[in-house]
PDB file of C-alpha atoms in Angstrom:
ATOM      1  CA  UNK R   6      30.457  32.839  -1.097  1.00 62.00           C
ATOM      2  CA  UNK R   7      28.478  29.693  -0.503  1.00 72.00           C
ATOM      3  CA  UNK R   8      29.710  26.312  -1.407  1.00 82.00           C
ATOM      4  CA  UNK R   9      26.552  26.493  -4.255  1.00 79.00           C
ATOM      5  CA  UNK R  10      28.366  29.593  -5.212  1.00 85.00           C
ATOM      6  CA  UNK R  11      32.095  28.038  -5.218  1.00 86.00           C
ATOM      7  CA  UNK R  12      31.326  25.277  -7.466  1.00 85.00           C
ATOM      8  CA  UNK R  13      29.771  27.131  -9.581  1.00 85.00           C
ATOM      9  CA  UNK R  14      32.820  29.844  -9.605  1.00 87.00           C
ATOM     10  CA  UNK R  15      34.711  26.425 -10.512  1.00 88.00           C
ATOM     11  CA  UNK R  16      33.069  25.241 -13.221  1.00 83.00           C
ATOM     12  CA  UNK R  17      32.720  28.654 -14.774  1.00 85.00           C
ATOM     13  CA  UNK R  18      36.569  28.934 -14.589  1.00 87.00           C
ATOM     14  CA  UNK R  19      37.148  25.884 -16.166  1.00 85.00           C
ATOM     15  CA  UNK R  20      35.021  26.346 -19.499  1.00 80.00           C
ATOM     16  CA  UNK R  21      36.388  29.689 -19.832  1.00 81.00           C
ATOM     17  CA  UNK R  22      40.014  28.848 -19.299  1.00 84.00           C
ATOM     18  CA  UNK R  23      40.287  27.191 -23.127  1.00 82.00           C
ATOM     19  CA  UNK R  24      42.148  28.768 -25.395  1.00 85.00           C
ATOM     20  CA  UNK R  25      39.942  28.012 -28.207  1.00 87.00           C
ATOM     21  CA  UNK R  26      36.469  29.960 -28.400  1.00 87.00           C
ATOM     22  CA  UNK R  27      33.965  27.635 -26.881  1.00 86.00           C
ATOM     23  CA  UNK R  28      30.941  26.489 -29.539  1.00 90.00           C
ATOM     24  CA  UNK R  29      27.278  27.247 -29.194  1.00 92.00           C
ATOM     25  CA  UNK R  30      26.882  23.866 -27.687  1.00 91.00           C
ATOM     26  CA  UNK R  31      29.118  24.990 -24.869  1.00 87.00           C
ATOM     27  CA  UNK R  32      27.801  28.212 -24.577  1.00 88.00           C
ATOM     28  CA  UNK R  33      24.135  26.835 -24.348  1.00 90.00           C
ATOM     29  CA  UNK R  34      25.075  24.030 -21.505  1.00 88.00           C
ATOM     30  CA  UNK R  35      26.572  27.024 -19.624  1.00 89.00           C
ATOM     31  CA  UNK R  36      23.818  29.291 -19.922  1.00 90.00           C
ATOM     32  CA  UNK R  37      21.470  25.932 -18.716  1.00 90.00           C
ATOM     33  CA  UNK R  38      23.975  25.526 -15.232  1.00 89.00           C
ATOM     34  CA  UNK R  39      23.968  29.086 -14.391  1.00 90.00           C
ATOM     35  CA  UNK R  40      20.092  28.998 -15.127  1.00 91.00           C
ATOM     36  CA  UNK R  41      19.939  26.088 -12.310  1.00 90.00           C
ATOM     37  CA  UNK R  42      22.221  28.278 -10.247  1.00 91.00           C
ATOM     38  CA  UNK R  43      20.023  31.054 -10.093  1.00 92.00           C
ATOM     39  CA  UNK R  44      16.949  28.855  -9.667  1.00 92.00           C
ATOM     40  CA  UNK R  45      18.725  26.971  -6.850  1.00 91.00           C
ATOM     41  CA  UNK R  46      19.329  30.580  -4.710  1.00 91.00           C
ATOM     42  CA  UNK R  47      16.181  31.331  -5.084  1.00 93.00           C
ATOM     43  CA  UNK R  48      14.352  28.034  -4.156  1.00 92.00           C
ATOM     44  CA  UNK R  49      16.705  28.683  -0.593  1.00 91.00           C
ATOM     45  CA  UNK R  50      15.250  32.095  -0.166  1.00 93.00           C
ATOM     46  CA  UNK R  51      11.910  30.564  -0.554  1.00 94.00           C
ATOM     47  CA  UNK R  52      12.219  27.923   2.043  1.00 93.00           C
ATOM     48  CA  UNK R  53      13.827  30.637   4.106  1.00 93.00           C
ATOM     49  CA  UNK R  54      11.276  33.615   3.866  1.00 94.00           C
ATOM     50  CA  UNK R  55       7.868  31.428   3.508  1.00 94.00           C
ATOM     51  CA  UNK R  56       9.075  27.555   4.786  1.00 94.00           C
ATOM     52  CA  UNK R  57       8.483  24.128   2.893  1.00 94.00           C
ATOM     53  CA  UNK R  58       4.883  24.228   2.364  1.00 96.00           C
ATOM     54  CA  UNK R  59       3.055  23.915  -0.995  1.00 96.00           C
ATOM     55  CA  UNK R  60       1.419  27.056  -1.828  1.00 95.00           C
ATOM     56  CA  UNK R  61      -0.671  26.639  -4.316  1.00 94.00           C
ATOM     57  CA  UNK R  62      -2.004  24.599  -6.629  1.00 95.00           C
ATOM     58  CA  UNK R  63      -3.841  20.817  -6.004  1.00 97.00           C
ATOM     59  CA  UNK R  64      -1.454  20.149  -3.285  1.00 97.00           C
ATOM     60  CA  UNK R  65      -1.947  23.581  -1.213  1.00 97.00           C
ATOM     61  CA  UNK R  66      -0.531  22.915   1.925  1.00 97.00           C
ATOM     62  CA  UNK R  67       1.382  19.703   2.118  1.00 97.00           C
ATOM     63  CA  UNK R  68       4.976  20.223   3.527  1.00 96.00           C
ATOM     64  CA  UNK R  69       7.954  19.238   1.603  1.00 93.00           C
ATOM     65  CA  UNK R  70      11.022  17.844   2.308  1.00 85.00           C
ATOM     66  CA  UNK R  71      13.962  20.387   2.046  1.00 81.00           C
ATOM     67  CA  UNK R  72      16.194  18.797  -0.512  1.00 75.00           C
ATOM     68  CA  UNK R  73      14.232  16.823  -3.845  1.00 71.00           C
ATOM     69  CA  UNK R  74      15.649  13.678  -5.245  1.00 62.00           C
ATOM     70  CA  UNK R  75      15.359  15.150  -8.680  1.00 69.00           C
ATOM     71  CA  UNK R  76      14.536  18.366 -10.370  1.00 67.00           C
ATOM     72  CA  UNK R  77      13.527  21.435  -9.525  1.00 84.00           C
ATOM     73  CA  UNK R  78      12.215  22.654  -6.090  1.00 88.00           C
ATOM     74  CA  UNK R  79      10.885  25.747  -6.318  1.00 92.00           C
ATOM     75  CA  UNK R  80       7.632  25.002  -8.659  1.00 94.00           C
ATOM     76  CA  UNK R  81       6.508  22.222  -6.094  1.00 94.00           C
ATOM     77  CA  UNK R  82       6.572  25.177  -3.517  1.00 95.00           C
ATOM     78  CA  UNK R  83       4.660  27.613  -5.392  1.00 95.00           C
ATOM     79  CA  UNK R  84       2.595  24.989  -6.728  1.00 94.00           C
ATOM     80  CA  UNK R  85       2.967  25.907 -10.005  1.00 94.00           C
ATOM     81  CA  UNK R  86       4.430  22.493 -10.543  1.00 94.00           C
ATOM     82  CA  UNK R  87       3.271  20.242 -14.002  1.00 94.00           C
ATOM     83  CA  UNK R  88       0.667  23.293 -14.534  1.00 95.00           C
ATOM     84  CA  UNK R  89      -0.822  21.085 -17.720  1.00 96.00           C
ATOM     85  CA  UNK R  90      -1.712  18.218 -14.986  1.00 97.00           C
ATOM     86  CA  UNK R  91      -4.089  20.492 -12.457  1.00 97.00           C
ATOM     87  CA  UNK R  92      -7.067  20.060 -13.850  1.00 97.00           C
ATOM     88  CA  UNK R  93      -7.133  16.084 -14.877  1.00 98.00           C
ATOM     89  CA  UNK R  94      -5.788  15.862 -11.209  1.00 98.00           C
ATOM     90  CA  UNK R  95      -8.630  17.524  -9.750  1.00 98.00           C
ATOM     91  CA  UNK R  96     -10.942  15.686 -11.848  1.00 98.00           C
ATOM     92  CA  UNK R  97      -9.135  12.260 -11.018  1.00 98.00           C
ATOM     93  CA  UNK R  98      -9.313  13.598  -6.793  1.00 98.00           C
ATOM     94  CA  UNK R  99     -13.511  14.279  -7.148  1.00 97.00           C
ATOM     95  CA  UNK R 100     -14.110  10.845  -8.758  1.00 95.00           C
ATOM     96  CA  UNK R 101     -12.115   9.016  -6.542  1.00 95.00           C
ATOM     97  CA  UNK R 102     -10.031   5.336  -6.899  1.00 98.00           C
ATOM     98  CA  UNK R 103      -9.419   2.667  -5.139  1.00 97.00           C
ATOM     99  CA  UNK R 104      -5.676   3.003  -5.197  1.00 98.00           C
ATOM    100  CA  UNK R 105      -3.184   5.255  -6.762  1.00 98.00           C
ATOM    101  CA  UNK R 106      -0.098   3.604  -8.403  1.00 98.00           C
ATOM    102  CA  UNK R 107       2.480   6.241  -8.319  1.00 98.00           C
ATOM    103  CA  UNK R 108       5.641   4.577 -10.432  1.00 98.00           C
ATOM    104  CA  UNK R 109       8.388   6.763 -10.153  1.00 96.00           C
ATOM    105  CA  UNK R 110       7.229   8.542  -7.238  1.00 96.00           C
ATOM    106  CA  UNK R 111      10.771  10.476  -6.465  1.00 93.00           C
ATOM    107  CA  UNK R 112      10.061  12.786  -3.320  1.00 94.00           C
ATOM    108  CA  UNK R 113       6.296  11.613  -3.263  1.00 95.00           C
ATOM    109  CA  UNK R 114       5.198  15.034  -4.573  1.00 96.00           C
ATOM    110  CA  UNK R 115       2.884  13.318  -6.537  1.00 97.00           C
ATOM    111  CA  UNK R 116       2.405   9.988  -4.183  1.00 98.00           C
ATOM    112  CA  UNK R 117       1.721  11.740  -0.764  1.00 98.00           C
ATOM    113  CA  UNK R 118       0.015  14.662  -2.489  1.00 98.00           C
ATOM    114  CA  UNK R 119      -2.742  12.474  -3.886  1.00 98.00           C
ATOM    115  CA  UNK R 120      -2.721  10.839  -0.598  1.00 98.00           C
ATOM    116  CA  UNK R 121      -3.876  14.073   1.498  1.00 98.00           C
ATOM    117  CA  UNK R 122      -6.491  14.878  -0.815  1.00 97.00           C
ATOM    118  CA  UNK R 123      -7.568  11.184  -1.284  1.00 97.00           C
ATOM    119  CA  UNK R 124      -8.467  10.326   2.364  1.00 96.00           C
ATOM    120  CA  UNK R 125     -10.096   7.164   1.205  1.00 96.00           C
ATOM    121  CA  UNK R 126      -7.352   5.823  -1.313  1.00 97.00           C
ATOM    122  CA  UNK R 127      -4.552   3.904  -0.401  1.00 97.00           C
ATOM    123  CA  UNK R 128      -1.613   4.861  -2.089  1.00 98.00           C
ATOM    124  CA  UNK R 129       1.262   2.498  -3.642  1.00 98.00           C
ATOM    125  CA  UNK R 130       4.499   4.542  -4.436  1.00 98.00           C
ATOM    126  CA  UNK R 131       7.648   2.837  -6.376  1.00 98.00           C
ATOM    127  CA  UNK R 132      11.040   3.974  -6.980  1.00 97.00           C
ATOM    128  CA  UNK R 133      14.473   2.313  -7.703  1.00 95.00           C
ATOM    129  CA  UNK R 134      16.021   5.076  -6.073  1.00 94.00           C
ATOM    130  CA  UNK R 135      16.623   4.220  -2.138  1.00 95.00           C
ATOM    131  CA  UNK R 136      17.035   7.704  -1.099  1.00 94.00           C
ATOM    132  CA  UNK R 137      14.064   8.948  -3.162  1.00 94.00           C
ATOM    133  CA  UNK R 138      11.890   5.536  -1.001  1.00 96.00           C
ATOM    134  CA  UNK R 139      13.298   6.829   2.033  1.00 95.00           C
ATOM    135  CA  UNK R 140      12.281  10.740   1.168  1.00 95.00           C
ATOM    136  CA  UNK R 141       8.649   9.351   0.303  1.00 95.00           C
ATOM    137  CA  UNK R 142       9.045   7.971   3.755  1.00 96.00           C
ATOM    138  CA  UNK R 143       9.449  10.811   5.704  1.00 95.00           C
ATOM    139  CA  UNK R 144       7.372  13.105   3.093  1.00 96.00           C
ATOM    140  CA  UNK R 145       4.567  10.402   4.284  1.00 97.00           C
ATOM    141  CA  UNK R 146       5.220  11.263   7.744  1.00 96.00           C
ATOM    142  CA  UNK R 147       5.359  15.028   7.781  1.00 95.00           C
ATOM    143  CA  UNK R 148       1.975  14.939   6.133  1.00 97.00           C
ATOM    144  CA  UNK R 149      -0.102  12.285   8.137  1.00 97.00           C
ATOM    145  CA  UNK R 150      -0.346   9.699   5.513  1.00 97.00           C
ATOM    146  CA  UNK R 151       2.191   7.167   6.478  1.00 96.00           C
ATOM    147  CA  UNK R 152      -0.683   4.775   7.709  1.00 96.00           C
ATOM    148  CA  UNK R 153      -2.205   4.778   3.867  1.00 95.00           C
ATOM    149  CA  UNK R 154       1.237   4.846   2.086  1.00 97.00           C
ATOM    150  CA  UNK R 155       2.853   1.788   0.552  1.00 97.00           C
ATOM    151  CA  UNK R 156       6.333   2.272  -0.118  1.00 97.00           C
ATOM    152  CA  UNK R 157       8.691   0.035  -2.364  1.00 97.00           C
ATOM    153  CA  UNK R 158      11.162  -0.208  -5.071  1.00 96.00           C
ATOM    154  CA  UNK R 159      11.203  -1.943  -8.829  1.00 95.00           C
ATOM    155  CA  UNK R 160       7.452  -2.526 -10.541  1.00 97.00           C
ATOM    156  CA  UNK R 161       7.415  -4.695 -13.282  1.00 96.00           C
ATOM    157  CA  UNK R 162       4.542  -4.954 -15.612  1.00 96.00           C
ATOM    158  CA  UNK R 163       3.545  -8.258 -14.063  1.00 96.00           C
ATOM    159  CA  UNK R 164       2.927  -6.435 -10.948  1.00 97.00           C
ATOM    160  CA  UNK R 165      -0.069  -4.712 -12.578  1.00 98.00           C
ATOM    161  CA  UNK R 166      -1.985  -7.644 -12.146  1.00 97.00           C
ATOM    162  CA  UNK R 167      -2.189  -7.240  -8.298  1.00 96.00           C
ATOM    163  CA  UNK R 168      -4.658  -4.391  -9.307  1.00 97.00           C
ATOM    164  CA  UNK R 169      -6.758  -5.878 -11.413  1.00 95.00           C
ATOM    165  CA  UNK R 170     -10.125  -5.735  -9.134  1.00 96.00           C
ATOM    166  CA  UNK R 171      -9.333  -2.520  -7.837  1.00 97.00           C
ATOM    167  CA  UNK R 172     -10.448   1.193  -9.565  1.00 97.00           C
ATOM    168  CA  UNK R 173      -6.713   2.376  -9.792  1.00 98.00           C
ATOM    169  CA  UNK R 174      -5.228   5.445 -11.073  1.00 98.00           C
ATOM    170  CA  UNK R 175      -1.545   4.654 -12.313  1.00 98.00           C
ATOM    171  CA  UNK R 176       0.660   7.671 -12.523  1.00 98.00           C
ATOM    172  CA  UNK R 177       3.833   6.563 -14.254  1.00 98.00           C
ATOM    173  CA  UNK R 178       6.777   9.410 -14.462  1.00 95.00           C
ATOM    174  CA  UNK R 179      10.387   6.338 -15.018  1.00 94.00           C
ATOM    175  CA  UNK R 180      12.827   8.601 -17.601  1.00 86.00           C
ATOM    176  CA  UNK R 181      12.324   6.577 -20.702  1.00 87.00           C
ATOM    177  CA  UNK R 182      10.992   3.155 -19.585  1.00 92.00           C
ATOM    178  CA  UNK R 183       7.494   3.599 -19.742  1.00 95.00           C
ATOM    179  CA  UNK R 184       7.618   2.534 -23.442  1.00 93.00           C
ATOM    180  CA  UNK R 185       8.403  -1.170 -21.737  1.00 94.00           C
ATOM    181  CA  UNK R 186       6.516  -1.371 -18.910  1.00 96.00           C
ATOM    182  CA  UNK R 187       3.132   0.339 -20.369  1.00 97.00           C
ATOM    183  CA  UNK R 188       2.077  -1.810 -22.707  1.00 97.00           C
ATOM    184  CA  UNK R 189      -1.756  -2.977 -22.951  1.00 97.00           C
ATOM    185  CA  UNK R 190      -1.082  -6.291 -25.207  1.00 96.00           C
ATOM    186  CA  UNK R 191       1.508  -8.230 -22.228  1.00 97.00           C
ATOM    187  CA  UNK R 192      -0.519  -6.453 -18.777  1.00 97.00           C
ATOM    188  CA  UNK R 193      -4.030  -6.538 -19.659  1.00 97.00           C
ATOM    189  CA  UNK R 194      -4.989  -5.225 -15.978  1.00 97.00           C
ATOM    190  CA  UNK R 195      -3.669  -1.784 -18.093  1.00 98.00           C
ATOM    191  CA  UNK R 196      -6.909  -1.596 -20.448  1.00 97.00           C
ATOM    192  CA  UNK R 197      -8.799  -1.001 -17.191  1.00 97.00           C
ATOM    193  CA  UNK R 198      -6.712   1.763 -15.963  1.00 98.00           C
ATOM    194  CA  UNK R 199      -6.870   5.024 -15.712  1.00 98.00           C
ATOM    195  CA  UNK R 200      -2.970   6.474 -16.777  1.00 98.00           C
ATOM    196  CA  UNK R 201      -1.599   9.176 -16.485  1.00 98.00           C
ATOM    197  CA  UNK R 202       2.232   9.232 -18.304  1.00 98.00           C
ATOM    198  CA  UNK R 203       5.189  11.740 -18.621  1.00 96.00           C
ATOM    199  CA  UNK R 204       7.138  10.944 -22.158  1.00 95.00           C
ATOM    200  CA  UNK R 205      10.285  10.714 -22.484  1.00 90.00           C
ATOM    201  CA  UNK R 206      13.371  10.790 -25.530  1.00 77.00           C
ATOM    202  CA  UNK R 207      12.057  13.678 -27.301  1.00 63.00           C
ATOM    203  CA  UNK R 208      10.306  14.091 -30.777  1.00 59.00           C
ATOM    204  CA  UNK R 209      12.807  11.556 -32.828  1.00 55.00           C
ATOM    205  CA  UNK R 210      11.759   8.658 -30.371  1.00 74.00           C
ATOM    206  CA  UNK R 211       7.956   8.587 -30.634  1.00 88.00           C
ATOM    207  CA  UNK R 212       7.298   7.384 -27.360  1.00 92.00           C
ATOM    208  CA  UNK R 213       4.208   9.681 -27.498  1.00 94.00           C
ATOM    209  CA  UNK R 214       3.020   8.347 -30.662  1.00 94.00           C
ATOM    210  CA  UNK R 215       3.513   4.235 -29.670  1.00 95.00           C
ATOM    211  CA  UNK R 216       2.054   5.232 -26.686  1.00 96.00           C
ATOM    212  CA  UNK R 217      -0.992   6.392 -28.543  1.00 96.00           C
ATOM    213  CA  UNK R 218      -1.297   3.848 -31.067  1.00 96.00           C
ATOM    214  CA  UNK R 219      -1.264   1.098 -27.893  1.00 97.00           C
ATOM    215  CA  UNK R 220      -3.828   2.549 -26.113  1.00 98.00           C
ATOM    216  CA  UNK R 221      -6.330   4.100 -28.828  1.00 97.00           C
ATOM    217  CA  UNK R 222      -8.520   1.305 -28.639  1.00 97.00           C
ATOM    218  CA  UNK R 223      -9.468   0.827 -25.254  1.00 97.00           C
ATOM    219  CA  UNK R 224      -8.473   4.469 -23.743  1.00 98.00           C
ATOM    220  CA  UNK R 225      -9.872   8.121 -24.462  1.00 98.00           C
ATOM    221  CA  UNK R 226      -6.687   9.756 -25.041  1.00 98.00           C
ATOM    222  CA  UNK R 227      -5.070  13.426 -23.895  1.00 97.00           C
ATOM    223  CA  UNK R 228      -2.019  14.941 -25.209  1.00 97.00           C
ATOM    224  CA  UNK R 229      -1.343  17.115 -22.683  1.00 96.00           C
ATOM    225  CA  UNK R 230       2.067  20.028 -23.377  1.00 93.00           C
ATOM    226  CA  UNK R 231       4.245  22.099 -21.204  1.00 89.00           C
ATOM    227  CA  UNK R 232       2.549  25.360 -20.358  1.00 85.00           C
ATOM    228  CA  UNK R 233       3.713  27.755 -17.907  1.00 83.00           C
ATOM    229  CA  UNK R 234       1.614  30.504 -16.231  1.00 83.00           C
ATOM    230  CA  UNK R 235       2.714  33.344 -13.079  1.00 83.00           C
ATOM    231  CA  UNK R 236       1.702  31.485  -9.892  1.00 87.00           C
ATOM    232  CA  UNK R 237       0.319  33.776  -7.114  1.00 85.00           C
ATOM    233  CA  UNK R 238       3.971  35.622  -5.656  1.00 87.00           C
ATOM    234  CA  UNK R 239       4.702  36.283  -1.963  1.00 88.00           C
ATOM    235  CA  UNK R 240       5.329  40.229  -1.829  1.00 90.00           C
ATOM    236  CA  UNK R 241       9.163  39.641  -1.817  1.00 92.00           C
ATOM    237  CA  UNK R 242       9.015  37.548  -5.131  1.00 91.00           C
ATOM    238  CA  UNK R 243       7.113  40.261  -6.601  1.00 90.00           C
ATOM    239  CA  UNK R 244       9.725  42.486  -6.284  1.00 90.00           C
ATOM    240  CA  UNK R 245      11.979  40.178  -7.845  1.00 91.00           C
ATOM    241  CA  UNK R 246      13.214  40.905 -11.426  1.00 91.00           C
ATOM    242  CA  UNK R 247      11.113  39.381 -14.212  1.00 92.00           C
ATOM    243  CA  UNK R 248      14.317  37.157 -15.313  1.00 93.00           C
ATOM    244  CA  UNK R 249      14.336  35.603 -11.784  1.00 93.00           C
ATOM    245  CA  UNK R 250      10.561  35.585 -11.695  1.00 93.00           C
ATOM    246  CA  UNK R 251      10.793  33.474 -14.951  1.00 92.00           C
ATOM    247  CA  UNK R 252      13.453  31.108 -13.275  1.00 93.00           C
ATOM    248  CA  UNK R 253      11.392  30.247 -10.422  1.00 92.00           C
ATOM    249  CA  UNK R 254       8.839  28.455 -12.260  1.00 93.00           C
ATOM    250  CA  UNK R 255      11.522  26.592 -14.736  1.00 92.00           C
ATOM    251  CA  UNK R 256      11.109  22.913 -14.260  1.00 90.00           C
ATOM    252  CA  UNK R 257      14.848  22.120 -15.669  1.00 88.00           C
ATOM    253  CA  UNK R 258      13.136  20.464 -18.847  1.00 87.00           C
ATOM    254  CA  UNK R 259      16.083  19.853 -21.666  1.00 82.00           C
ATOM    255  CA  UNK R 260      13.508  18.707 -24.343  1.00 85.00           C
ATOM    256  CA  UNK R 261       9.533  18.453 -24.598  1.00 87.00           C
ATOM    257  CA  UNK R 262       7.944  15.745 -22.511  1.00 92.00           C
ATOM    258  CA  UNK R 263       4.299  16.101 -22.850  1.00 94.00           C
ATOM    259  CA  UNK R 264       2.055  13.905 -20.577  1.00 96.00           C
ATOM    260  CA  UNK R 265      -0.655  11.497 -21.697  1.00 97.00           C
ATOM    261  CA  UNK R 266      -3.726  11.455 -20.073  1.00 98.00           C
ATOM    262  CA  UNK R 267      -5.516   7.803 -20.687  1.00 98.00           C
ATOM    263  CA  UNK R 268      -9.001   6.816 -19.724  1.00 98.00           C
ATOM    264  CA  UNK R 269     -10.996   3.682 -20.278  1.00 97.00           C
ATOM    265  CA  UNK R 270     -13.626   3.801 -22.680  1.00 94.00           C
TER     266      UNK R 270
END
C-alpha cells in the first residue's frame, strides 16, 4: 500500500470503529474523502503515463508543477479545468490587456497560463500563501515567463489604483473575500476593469447577488455555472470505468460557486 493508501485505510478505520451507526452527514463526508482518494490515484497515473503538461483546453501545453497548492490536479492536466471560463478566456486572450491581475493566483494555473498566451501582457500574480508564491515561481520558470511575471503576496483594494491607466484584466479567485476587496464605490480604478470572479459561501450568502447589484451600473454582467463536459481521453483513460472517468474531471467543489464575468460598459 502507498502512504495515500495508509491514511486513507486510517481514517476509514476510525469512522467505522463507532459503535453507534454513523448519520448521513458522516456517511456523505466519507463518500467525499474516498472520492478525493480515487481522484488523487488517478491524477498520479496521469502524470506517470502522459507527464505534467496541460492537454487541452486554453492552456494546451504549459507544464505544471507536480503537486497543486489547492484543489484538484487532474482537470488542470486534461484541461478540462473551470470548463464555464474557456470561452470568456479566449475572448479576453484575442483582445488583449495591458496587464492581468491574477488575485489568488495559487499554482499560477491561471497567472502563468494567461502569461504564455499573452506574450505582450505583463502579468501581476498575488497570494497570501508563501508556498503557493513560490510554486507560481517555479511554474513561471518551467514555462518561459518568469521575465513578464510579477510575483507577490496580500492586495488590498487600495492597490487597484496602481492600475488605473493601464487596460487590465483582474481575475480574482480569494475563498470568500472578494465581497471586501471588490467593491466599485471605495476602488474606483474597478469601474474600468474588466473582472472576472469565482463566488464564494454558497446560495444563503449572496455574494453573487451583492456582487451584481455593485457592478450593474457600470459593468455588462455574466453569471457564469459549473458545467462539466468529457475532455478528449488518452487511450488508457478510455478504458477506464465511467465512475473513474467521472472522478477525473471532479474539481472537489462542496457547494456552487459560479463565476462572474464583468465588463465595462
Amino acid at each position: 500500500m502507498t502512504t495515500l493508501d495508509h491514511t486513507m485505510d486510517r481514517l476509514l478505520r476510525c469512522a467505522l470503529a463507532k459503535p453507534e451507526p454513523l448519520s448521513r452527514q458522516e456517511l456523505e463526508g466519507i463518500l467525499r474523502l474516498m472520492g478525493k482518494w480515487r481522484h488523487q490515484l488517478i491524477s498520479n497515473t496521469i502524470m506517470q503515463l502522459d507527464g505534467l503538461v496541460v492537454q487541452g483546453g486554453p492552456f494546451v501545453g504549459m507544464r505544471l508543477p507536480p503537486n497543486n497548492t489547492e484543489g484538484c490536479h487532474a482537470p488542470k492536466l486534461l484541461g478540462c479545468y473551470e470548463e464555464a471560463l474557456h470561452p470568456h478566456l479566449e475572448k479576453f486572450i484575442a483582445r488583449g490587456f495591458d496587464a492581468v491581475l491574477n488575485i489568488g493566483c495559487a499554482e499560477g494555473y491561471y497567472a502563468i497560463g494567461m502569461a504564455r498566451r499573452m506574450p505582450n501582457t505583463k502579468i501581476f500574480a498575488h497570494d497570501l500563501n508563501e508556498y503557493a508564491q513560490k510554486t507560481c515561481r517555479s511554474m513561471a520558470e518551467l514555462n518561459d515567463v518568469a521575465d513578464r511575471t510579477m510575483i507577490d503576496g496580500l492586495f488590498s483594494g487600495g492597490d487597484f489604483e496602481r492600475f488605473a491607466a493601464l487596460d487590465t484584466l483582474v481575475m480574482v479567485d480569494i475563498e470568500g473575500a472578494e465581497e471586501a476587496l471588490l467593491d466599485p464605490e471605495a476602488f474606483h480604478a474597478l469601474r474600468r476593469m474588466t473582472i472576472v470572479v469565482e463566488c464564494h459561501g454558497g446560495p444563503t450568502r449572496g455574494t453573487t447577488e451583492t456582487l451584481t447589484a455593485r457592478f450593474q451600473p457600470t459593468h455588462h454582467v455574466t453569471r457564469l455555472d459549473q458545467t462539466y463536459s468529457q475532455p478528449k481521453l488518452s487511450p488508457w483513460m478510455r478504458d477506464l470505468g465511467h465512475m473513474d472517468q467521472l472522478l477525473a474531471i471532479w474539481e472537489w467543489r462542496g457547494e456552487p460557486t459560479p463565476w462572474l464575468v464583468l465588463e465595462p460598459l
